[in-house]
Coordinates of C-alpha atoms and ligand atoms in Angstrom, one line a residue:
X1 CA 131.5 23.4 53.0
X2 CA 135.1 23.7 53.8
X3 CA 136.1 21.1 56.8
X4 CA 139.2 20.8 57.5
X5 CA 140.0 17.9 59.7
X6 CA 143.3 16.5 61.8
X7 CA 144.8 15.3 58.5
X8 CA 145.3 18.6 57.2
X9 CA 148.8 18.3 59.2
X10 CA 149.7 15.6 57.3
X11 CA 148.8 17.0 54.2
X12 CA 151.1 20.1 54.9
X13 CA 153.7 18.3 55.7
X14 CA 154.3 16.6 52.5
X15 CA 153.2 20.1 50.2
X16 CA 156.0 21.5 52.5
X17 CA 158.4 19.2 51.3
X18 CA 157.4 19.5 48.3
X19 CA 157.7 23.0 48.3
X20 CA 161.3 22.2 49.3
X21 CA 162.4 20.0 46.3
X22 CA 161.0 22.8 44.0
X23 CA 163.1 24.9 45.0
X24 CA 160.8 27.8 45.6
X25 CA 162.8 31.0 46.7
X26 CA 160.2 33.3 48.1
X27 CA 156.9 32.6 50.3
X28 CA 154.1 35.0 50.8
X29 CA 152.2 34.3 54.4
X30 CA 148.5 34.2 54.2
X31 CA 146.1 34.2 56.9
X32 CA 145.8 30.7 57.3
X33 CA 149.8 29.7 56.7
X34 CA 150.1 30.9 60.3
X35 CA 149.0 28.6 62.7
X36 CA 149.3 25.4 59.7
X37 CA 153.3 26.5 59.6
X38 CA 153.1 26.6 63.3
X39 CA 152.0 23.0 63.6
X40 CA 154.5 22.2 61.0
X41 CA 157.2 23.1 63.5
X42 CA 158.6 26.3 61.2
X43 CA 159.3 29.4 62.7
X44 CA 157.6 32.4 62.0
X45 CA 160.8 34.4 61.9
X46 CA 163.4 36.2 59.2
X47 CA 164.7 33.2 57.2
X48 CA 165.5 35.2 53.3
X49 CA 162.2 33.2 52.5
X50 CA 159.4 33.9 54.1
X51 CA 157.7 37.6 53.5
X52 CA 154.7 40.0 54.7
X53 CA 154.5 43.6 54.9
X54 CA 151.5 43.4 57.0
X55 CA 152.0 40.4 59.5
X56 CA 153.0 42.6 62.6
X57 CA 154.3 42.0 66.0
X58 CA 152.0 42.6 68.4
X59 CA 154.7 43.9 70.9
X60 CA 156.7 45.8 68.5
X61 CA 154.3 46.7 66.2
X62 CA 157.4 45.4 63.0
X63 CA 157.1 43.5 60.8
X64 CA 157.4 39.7 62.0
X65 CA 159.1 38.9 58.6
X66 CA 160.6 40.4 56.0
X67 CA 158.5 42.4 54.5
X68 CA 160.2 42.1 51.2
X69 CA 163.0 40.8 49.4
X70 CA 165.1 41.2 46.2
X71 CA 165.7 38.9 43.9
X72 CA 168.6 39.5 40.6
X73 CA 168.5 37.8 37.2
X74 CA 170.3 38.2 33.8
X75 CA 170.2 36.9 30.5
X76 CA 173.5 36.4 30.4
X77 CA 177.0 37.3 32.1
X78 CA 177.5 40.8 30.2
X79 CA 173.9 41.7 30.8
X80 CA 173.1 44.0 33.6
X81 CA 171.4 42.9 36.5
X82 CA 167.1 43.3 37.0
X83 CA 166.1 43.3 40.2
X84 CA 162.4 42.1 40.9
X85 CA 161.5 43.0 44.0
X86 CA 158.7 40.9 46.2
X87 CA 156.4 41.9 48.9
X88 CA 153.6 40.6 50.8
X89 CA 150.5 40.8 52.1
X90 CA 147.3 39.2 53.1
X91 CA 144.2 40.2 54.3
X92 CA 142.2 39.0 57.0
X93 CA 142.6 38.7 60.5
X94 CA 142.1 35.0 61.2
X95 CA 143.5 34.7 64.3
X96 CA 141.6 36.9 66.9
X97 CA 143.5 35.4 70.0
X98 CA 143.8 38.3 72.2
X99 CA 147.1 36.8 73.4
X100 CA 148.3 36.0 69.9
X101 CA 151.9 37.5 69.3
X102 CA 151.1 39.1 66.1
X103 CA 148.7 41.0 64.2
X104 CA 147.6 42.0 60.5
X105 CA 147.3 45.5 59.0
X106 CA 145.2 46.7 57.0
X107 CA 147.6 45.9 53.5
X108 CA 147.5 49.4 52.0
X109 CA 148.4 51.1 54.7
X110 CA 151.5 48.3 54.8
X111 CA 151.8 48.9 51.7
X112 CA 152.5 53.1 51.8
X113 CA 155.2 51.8 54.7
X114 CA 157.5 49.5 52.3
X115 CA 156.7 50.7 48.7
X116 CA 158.6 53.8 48.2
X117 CA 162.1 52.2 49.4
X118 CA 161.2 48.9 47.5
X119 CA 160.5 50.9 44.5
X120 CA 164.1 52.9 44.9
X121 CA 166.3 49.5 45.0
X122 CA 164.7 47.7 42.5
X123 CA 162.9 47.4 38.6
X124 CA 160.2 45.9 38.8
X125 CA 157.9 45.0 41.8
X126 CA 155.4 42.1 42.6
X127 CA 153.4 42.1 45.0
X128 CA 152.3 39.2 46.3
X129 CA 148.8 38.9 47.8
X130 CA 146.5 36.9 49.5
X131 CA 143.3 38.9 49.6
X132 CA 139.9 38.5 47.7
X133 CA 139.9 39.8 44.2
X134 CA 138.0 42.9 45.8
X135 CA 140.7 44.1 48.2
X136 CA 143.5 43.3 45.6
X137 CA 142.0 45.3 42.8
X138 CA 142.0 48.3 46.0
X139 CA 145.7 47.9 46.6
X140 CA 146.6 48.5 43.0
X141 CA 144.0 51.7 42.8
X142 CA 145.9 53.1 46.3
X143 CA 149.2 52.4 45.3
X144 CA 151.2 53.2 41.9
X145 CA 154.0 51.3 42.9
X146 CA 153.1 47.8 42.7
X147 CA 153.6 46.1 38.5
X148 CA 152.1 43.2 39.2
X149 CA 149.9 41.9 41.9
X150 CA 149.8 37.9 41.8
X151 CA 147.0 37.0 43.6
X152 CA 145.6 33.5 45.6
X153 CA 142.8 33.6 47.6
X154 CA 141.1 30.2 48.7
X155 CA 139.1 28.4 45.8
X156 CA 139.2 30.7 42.7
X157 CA 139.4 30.1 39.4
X158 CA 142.2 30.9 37.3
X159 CA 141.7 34.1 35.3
X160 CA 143.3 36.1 32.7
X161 CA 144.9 39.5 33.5
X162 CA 143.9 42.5 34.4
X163 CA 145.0 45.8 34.9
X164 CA 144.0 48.1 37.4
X165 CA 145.3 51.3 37.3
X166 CA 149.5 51.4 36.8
X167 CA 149.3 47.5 37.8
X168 CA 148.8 43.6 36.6
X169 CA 146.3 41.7 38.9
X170 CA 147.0 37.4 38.0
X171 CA 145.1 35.0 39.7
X172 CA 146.7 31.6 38.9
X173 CA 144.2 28.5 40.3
X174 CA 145.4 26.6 43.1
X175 CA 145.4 23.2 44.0
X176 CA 148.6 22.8 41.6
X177 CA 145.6 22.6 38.3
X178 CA 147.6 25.6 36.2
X179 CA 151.1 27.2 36.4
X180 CA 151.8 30.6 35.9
X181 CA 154.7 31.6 34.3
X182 CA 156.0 35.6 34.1
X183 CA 158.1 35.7 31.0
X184 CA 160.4 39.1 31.1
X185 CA 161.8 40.6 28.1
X186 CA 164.0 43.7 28.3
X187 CA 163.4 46.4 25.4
X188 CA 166.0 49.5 25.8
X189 CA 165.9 48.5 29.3
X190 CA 162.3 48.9 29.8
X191 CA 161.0 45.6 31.2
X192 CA 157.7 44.0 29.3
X193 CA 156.2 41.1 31.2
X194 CA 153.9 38.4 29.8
X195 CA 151.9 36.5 32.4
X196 CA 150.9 33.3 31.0
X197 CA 148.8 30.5 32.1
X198 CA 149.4 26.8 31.6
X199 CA 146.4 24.2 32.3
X200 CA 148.0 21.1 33.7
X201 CA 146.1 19.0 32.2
X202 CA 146.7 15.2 31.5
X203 CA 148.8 16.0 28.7
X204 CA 151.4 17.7 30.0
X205 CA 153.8 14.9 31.2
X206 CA 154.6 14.7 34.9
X207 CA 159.1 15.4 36.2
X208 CA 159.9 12.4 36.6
X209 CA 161.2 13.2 40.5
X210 CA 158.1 14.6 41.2
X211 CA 155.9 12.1 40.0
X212 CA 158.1 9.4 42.1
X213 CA 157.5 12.1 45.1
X214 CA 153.7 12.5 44.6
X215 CA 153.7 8.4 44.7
X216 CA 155.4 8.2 48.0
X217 CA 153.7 10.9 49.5
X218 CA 149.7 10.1 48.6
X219 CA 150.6 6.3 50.4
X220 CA 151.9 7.7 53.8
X221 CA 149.0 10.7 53.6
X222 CA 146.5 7.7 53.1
X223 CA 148.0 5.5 55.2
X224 CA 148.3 8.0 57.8
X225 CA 144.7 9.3 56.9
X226 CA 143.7 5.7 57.2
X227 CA 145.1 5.1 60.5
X228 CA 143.5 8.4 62.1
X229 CA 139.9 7.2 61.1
X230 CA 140.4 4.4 63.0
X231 CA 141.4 5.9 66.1
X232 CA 138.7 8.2 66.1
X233 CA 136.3 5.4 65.4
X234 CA 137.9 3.1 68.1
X235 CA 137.4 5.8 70.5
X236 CA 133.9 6.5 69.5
X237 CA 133.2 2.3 70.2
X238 CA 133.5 1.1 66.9
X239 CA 135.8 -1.8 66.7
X240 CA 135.1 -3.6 63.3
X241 CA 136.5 -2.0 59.9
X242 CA 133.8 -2.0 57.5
X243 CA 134.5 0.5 55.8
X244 CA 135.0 -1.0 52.3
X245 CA 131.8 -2.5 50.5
X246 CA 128.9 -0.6 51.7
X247 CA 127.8 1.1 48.8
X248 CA 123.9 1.5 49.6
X249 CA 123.7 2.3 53.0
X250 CA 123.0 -0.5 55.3
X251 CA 119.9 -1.6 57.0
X252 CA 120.3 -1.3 60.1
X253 CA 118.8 2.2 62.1
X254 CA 121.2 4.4 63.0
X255 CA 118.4 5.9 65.2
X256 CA 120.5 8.9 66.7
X257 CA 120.9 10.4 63.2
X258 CA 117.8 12.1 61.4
X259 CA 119.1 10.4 58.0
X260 CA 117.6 7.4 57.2
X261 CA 119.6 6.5 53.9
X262 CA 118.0 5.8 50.5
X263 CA 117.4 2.3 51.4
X264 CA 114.5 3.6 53.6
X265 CA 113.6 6.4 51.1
X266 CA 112.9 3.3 48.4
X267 CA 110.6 1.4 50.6
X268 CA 108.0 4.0 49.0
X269 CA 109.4 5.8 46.0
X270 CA 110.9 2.7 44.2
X271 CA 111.2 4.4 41.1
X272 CA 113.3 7.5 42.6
X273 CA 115.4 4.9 44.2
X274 CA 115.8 2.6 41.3
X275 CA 116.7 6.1 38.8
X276 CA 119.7 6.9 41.8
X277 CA 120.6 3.9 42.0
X278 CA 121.8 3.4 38.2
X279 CA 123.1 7.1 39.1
X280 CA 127.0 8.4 40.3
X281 CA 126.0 9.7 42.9
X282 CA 124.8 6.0 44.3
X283 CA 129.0 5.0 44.0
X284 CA 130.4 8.4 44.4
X285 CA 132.3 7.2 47.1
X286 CA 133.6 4.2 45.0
X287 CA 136.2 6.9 43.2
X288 CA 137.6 7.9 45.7
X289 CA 138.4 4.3 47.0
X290 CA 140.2 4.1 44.1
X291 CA 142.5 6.6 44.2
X292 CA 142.6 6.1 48.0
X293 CA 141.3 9.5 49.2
X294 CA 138.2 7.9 51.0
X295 CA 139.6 9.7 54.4
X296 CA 140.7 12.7 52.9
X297 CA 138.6 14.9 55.0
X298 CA 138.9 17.4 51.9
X299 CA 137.8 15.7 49.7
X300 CA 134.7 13.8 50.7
X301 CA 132.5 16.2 51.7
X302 CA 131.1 16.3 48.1
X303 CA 131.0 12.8 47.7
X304 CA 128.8 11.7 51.0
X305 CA 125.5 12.6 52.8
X306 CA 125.0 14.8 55.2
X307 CA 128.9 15.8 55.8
X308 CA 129.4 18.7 58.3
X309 CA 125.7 18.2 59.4
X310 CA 124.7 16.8 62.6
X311 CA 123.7 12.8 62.4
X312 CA 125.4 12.9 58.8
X313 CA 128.9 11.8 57.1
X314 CA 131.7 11.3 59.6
X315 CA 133.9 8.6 58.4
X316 CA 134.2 5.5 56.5
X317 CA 134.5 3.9 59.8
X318 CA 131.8 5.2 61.8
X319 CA 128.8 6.2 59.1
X320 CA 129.6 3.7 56.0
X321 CA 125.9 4.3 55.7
X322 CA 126.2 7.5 54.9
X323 CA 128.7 7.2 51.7
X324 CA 127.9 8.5 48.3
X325 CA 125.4 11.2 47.6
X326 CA 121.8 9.8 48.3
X327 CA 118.2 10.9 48.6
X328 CA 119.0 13.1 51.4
X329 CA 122.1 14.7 50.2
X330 CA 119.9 17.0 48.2
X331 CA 116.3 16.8 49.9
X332 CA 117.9 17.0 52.9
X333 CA 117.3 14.6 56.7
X334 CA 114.4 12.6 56.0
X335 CA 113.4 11.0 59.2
X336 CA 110.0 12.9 60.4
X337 CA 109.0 12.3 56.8
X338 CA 109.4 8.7 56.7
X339 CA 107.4 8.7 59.4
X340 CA 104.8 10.9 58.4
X341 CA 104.9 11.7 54.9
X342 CA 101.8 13.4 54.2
X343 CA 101.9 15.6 57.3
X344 CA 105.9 16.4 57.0
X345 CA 106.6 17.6 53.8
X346 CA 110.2 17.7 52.1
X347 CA 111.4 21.0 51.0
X348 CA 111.4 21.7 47.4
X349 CA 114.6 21.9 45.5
X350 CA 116.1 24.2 43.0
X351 CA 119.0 24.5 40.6
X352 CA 121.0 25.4 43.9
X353 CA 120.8 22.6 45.3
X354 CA 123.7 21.1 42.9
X355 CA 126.4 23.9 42.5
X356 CA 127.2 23.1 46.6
X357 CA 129.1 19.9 44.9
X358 CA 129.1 20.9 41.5
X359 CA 131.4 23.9 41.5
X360 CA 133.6 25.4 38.8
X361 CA 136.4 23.5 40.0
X362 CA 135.4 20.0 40.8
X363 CA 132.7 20.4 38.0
X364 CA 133.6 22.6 35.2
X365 CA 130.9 21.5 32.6
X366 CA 127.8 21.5 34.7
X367 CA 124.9 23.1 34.0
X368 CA 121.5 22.2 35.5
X369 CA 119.2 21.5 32.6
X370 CA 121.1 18.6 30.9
X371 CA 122.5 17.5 34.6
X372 CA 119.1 17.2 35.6
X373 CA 117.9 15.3 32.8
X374 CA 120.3 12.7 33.7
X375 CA 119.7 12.3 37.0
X376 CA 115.8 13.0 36.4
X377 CA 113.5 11.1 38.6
Ligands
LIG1 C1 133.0 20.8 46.3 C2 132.7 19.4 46.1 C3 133.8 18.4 45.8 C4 134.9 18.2 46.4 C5 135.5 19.0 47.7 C6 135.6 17.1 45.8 N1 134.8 16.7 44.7 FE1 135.3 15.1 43.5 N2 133.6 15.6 42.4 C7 132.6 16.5 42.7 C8 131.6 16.5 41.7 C9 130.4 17.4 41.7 C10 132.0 15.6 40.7 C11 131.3 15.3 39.4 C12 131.8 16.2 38.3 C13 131.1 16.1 37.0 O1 130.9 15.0 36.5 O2 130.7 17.2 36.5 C14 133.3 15.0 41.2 C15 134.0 14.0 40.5 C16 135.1 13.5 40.9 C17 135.9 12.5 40.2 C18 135.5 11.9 38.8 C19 135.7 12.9 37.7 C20 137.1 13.2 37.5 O3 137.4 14.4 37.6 O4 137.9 12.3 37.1 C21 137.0 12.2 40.9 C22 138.1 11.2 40.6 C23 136.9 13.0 42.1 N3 135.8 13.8 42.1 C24 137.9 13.0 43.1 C25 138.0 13.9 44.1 C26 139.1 14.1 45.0 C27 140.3 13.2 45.0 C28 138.8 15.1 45.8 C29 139.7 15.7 47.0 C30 140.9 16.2 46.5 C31 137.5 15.6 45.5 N4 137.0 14.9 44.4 C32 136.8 16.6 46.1 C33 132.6 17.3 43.9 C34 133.7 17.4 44.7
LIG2 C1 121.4 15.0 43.3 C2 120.3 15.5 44.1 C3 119.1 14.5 44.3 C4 119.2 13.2 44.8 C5 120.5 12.4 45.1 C6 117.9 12.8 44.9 N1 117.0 13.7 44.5 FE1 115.0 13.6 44.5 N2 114.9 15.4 43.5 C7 115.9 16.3 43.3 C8 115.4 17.4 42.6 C9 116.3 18.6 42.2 C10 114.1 17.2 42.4 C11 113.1 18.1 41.6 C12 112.8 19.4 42.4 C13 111.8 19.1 43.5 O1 110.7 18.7 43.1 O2 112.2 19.2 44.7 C14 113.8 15.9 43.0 C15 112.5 15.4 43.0 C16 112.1 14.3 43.8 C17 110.8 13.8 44.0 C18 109.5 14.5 43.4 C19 109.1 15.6 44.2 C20 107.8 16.2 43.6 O3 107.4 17.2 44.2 O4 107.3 15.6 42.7 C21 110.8 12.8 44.9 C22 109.7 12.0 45.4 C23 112.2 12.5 45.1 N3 113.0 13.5 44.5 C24 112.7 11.5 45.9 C25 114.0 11.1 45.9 C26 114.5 9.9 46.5 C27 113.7 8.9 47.2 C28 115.9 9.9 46.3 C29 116.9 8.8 46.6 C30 116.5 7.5 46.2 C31 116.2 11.1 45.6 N4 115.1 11.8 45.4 C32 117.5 11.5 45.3 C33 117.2 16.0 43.7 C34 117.7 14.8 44.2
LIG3 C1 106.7 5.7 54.4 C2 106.7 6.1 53.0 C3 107.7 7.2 52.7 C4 109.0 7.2 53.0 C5 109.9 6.3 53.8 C6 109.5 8.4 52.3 N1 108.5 9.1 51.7 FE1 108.7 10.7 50.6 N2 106.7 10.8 50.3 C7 105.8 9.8 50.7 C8 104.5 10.2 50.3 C9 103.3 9.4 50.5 C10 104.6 11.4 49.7 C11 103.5 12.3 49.1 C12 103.0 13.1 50.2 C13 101.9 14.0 49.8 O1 101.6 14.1 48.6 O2 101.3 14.6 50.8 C14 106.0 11.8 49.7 C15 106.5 12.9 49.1 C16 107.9 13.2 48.9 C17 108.4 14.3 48.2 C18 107.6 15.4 47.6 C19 107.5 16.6 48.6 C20 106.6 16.2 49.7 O3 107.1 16.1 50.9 O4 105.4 16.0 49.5 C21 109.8 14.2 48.3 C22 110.8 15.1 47.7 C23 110.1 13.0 49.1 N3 108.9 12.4 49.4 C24 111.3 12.5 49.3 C25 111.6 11.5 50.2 C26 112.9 11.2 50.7 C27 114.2 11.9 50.3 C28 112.8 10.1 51.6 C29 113.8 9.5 52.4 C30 114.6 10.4 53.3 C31 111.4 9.8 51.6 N4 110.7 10.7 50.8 C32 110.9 8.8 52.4 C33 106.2 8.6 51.3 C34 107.4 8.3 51.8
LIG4 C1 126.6 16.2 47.9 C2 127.2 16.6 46.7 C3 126.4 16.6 45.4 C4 125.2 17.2 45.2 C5 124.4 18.1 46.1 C6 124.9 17.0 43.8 N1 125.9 16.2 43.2 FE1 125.9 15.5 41.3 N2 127.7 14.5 41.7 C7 128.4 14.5 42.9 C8 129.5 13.8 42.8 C9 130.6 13.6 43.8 C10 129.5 13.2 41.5 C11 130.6 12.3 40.9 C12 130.3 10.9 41.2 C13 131.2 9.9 40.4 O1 131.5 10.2 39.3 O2 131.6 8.9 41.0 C14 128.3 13.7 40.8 C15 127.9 13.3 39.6 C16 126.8 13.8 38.9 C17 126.4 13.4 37.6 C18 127.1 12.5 36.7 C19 128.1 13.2 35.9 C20 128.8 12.3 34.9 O3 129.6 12.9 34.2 O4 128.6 11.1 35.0 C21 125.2 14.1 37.4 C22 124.4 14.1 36.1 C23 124.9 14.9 38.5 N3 125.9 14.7 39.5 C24 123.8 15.8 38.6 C25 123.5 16.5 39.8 C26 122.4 17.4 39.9 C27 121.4 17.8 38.7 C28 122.4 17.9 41.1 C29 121.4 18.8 41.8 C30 120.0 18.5 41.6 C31 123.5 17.3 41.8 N4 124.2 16.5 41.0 C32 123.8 17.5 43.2 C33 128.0 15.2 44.0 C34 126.8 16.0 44.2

């Protein structure tokens, strides 16, 4: 399901400067950071903030970045120093350009480079990973050296601790929906950590700077999003905007597409049509109108027919028709069997069919019996 389109960039842009006015001291490069930080303009070089162990050259066969760095704090003036030392890795190759000027090793043997020096010039060490839960859990069973492994790997959920031989595997959930907090506390100089998780939910109030930040920066990513959707469309030979209002699908036969809309799926099963159409899923586009995401390539996937597929959801400007999730977002293109309905058969659904859209993280309470019943037809 994951589609990333040309708006990504602009999305990265702003979570760069973002990343900026937090003030955040040390980056871990995952597999994906490379090409997006590319486009962004940002060297892949040493800059005291960027870090990998296993990002190589492919010349020199070193380390690209550094592959760790040392940061000091106290808890006050008279207090001695405690050095926390970071280093990174991710897994994955996801470039395979044969000419591409770098390469990625395989993190544990990385990690049996840089460890043992690490270890000797600081107190504590985190590693800081971008692997699947899997290959993290493996880097804490090779290696002794490691206290704490915080891990982020695409869409996971947040989770509590665990420990894995000498180290602390964390996992706090991404898209900015929890913030983990390490909480050192020295006891006869032996440091006790507490990794804690904080939801961010709706009642914890926003900074102030940030919230005025966030406001300036979803209007240009829309506006920008906005603009780009309209290119496309004008260079595809669609002039007219109509991309507000549609909410059904429209009448008209969009004959190169195998997805006829829900419009033509009601001309014989009425009382399906009439149960979706009292159902979200007949304005699920409507939401994101209103918090002006409609061309967030990320985000409407979920939200639209047939996105990703061939004939299905492209944009607001070019498929209108094809906003919100209807009939054929879950049976799937119905063309032949408007056509021919007894001979071409629709394939039966299962609970499956849901948890493509209704996932942990954009739908924490589903479950299919009582989801069902209220969307029963
Ligand atoms: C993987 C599929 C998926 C993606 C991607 C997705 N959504 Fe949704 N969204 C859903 C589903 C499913 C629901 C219904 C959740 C429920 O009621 O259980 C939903 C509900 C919502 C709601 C109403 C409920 C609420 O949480 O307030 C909003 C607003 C929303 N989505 C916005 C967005 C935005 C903005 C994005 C992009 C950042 C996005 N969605 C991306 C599947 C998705
Ligand atoms: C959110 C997903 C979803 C949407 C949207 C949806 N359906 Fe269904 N539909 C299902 C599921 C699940 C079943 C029950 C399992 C099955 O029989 O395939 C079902 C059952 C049916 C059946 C009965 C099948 C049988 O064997 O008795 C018909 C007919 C039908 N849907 C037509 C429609 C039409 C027409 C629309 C749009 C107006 C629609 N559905 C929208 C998921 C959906
Ligand atoms: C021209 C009328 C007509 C249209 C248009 C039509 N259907 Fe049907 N549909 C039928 C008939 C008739 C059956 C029963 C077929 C049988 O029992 O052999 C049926 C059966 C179904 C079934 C049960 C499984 C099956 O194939 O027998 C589903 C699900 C379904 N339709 C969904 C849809 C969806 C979704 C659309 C729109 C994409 C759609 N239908 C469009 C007439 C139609
Ligand atoms: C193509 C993505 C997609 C699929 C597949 C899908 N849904 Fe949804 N569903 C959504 C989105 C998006 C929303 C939120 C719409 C809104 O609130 O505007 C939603 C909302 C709902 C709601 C309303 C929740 C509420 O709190 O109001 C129910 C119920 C629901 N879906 C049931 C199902 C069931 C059952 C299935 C599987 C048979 C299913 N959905 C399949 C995307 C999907």
């Amino acid at each position: 399901m994951q589609r990333l389109g040309p708006d990504r960039a602009v999305k990265n842009e702003w979570l760069w400067k973002g990343m900026e006015l937090l003030g955040i001291d040390v980056f871990n490069i995952g597999g994906n950071d490379v090409g997006e930080l590319q486009a962004l303009g940002l060297a892949l070089r040493k800059n005291g903030r960027f870090i990998s162990a296993n990002l190589l050259s492919a010349q020199s066969g070193d380390p690209l970045l550094d592959p760790y760095l040392i940061k000091t704090m106290s808890a006050s003036a008279s207090a001695p120093a405690f050095r926390v030392g970071f280093i990174g890795f991710a897994s994955g190759n996801h470039s395979s350009k044969s000419e591409a000027e770098y390469r990625w090793e395989n993190p544990s043997d990385s990690a049996g480079k840089w460890l043992p020096e690490l270890r000797e010039k600081c107190d504590y060490v985190i590693a800081l990973a971008c692997m699947p839960l899997g290959d993290a859990i493996q880097l804490a069973i090779d290696h002794k050296g490691i206290d704490m492994i915080l891990n982020g790997f695409e869409h996971q959920s947040a989770m509590p601790p665990i420990k894995v031989s000498r180290s602390t595997i964390v996992y706090a959930e991404d898209e900015a929906k929890s913030l983990g907090e390490l909480r050192f506390s020295l006891k006869l100089g032996r440091p006790a950590v507490q990794p804690l998780n904080h939801r961010l939910s709706r009642r914890v109030a926003d900074d102030a700077d940030m919230a005025a930040f966030m406001v300036k920066a979803k209007a240009d990513i829309s506006a920008r999003q906005t603009e780009m959707a309209l290119q496309t469309a004008q260079a595809h030979g669609h002039e007219h905007d109509h991309a507000h209002g549609h909410s059904h699908g429209s009448h008209q036969d969009h004959a190169d597409s195998d997805f006829v809309t829900s419009q033509t799926c009601g001309t014989c099963h009425a009382d399906a049509f009439q149960v979706w159409e009292g159902s979200a899923h007949a304005h699920a586009i409507d939401i994101l109108i209103r918090e002006r995401k409609e061309f967030d390539t990320q985000c409407v996937i979920c939200h639209v027919t047939g996105s990703g597929q061939p004939g299905g959801f492209e944009d607001l400007y070019r498929t209108a028709h094809l906003a919100n999730v209807q009939c054929e977002a879950c049976h799937g293109q119905g063309r032949e069997h408007s056509q021919q309905p007894t001979v071409v058969k629709m394939e039966p659904l299962g609970p499956n069919s849901c948890v493509t859209c209704h996932n942990p993280s954009n739908s924490p309470e589903f479950e299919f019996v009582s989801y069902w019943e209220a969307i029963k037809h």
